[in-house]
Amino acid sequence: MQWLQKVGHLTGQPVGISLTNGQGTSGILCGTSNGKLLVIEYLYQAQFALKQYDFYLIQDIHGFPHCQNQHPLY
């Protein structure tokens, strides 16, 4: 579980999560608790949910890249 070493510096940041079943998800990483990864995910309109993923379901975690040279639309 090399991804577990990333949790400390990614906590509070937007992340993409690769799951072992080939799917993925994204949200704000809240940390870990009792063998689960805690992530706030957007649901709908102004609704968010704290999701919990068992460690064995996680393949990898990646922080979102920074925006580069984006020009505002007028």
Short mmCIF file of C-alpha atoms in Angstrom, two decimals:
data_model
loop_
_atom_site.label_atom_id
_atom_site.label_comp_id
_atom_site.label_asym_id
_atom_site.label_seq_id
_atom_site.Cartn_x
_atom_site.Cartn_y
_atom_site.Cartn_z
CA MET A 1 0.00 0.00 0.00
CA GLN A 2 2.46 2.63 -1.15
CA TRP A 3 -0.41 5.07 -1.68
CA LEU A 4 -0.90 5.21 2.11
CA GLN A 5 2.37 7.18 2.37
CA LYS A 6 0.77 9.97 0.29
CA VAL A 7 -2.20 10.51 2.63
CA GLY A 8 -0.36 12.81 5.05
CA HIS A 9 0.53 15.49 2.53
CA LEU A 10 -2.66 15.10 0.44
CA THR A 11 -5.10 15.48 3.35
CA GLY A 12 -7.36 18.47 2.74
CA GLN A 13 -6.53 18.50 -0.98
CA PRO A 14 -8.53 17.45 -4.06
CA VAL A 15 -7.52 13.95 -5.13
CA GLY A 16 -8.27 11.33 -7.74
CA ILE A 17 -8.56 7.78 -6.43
CA SER A 18 -7.96 4.65 -8.51
CA LEU A 19 -9.91 1.67 -7.24
CA THR A 20 -8.84 -1.95 -7.62
CA ASN A 21 -11.94 -2.74 -9.73
CA GLY A 22 -10.78 -0.33 -12.45
CA GLN A 23 -13.13 2.49 -11.51
CA GLY A 24 -12.17 5.77 -9.92
CA THR A 25 -13.54 8.66 -7.93
CA SER A 26 -12.46 12.12 -6.83
CA GLY A 27 -13.04 14.48 -3.94
CA ILE A 28 -11.35 16.16 -1.00
CA LEU A 29 -9.24 13.76 1.05
CA CYS A 30 -10.17 13.98 4.74
CA GLY A 31 -7.78 11.33 6.05
CA THR A 32 -8.11 7.78 7.32
CA SER A 33 -9.99 6.03 10.10
CA ASN A 34 -10.20 2.36 11.07
CA GLY A 35 -8.76 1.02 7.82
CA LYS A 36 -10.84 3.31 5.63
CA LEU A 37 -9.99 6.28 3.42
CA LEU A 38 -12.33 9.24 4.07
CA VAL A 39 -13.26 11.45 1.10
CA ILE A 40 -15.84 14.23 0.70
CA GLU A 41 -17.53 13.82 -2.67
CA TYR A 42 -19.97 16.06 -4.51
CA LEU A 43 -23.46 14.59 -4.95
CA TYR A 44 -25.90 17.11 -6.42
CA GLN A 45 -26.64 20.86 -6.19
CA ALA A 46 -25.28 21.86 -2.75
CA GLN A 47 -25.05 18.31 -1.39
CA PHE A 48 -21.82 16.57 -0.42
CA ALA A 49 -21.22 13.23 1.28
CA LEU A 50 -18.39 11.80 3.34
CA LYS A 51 -17.57 8.49 1.63
CA GLN A 52 -15.49 5.73 3.20
CA TYR A 53 -13.37 3.34 1.13
CA ASP A 54 -11.77 0.25 2.66
CA PHE A 55 -8.00 0.25 2.17
CA TYR A 56 -8.13 -2.98 0.14
CA LEU A 57 -10.31 -1.19 -2.48
CA ILE A 58 -7.67 1.49 -3.16
CA GLN A 59 -5.07 1.03 -5.89
CA ASP A 60 -3.57 4.54 -5.84
CA ILE A 61 -4.19 8.20 -4.98
CA HIS A 62 -3.11 11.24 -6.96
CA GLY A 63 -3.31 14.92 -6.09
CA PHE A 64 -4.94 17.18 -8.66
CA PRO A 65 -2.53 19.17 -10.84
CA HIS A 66 -2.45 22.96 -10.59
CA CYS A 67 -4.12 25.08 -13.28
CA GLN A 68 -1.63 26.56 -15.71
CA ASN A 69 -1.91 29.83 -17.63
CA GLN A 70 -5.67 29.88 -17.75
CA HIS A 71 -7.10 33.02 -19.32
CA PRO A 72 -10.45 34.29 -18.03
CA LEU A 73 -13.38 34.18 -20.44
CA TYR A 74 -15.12 37.50 -21.07
#
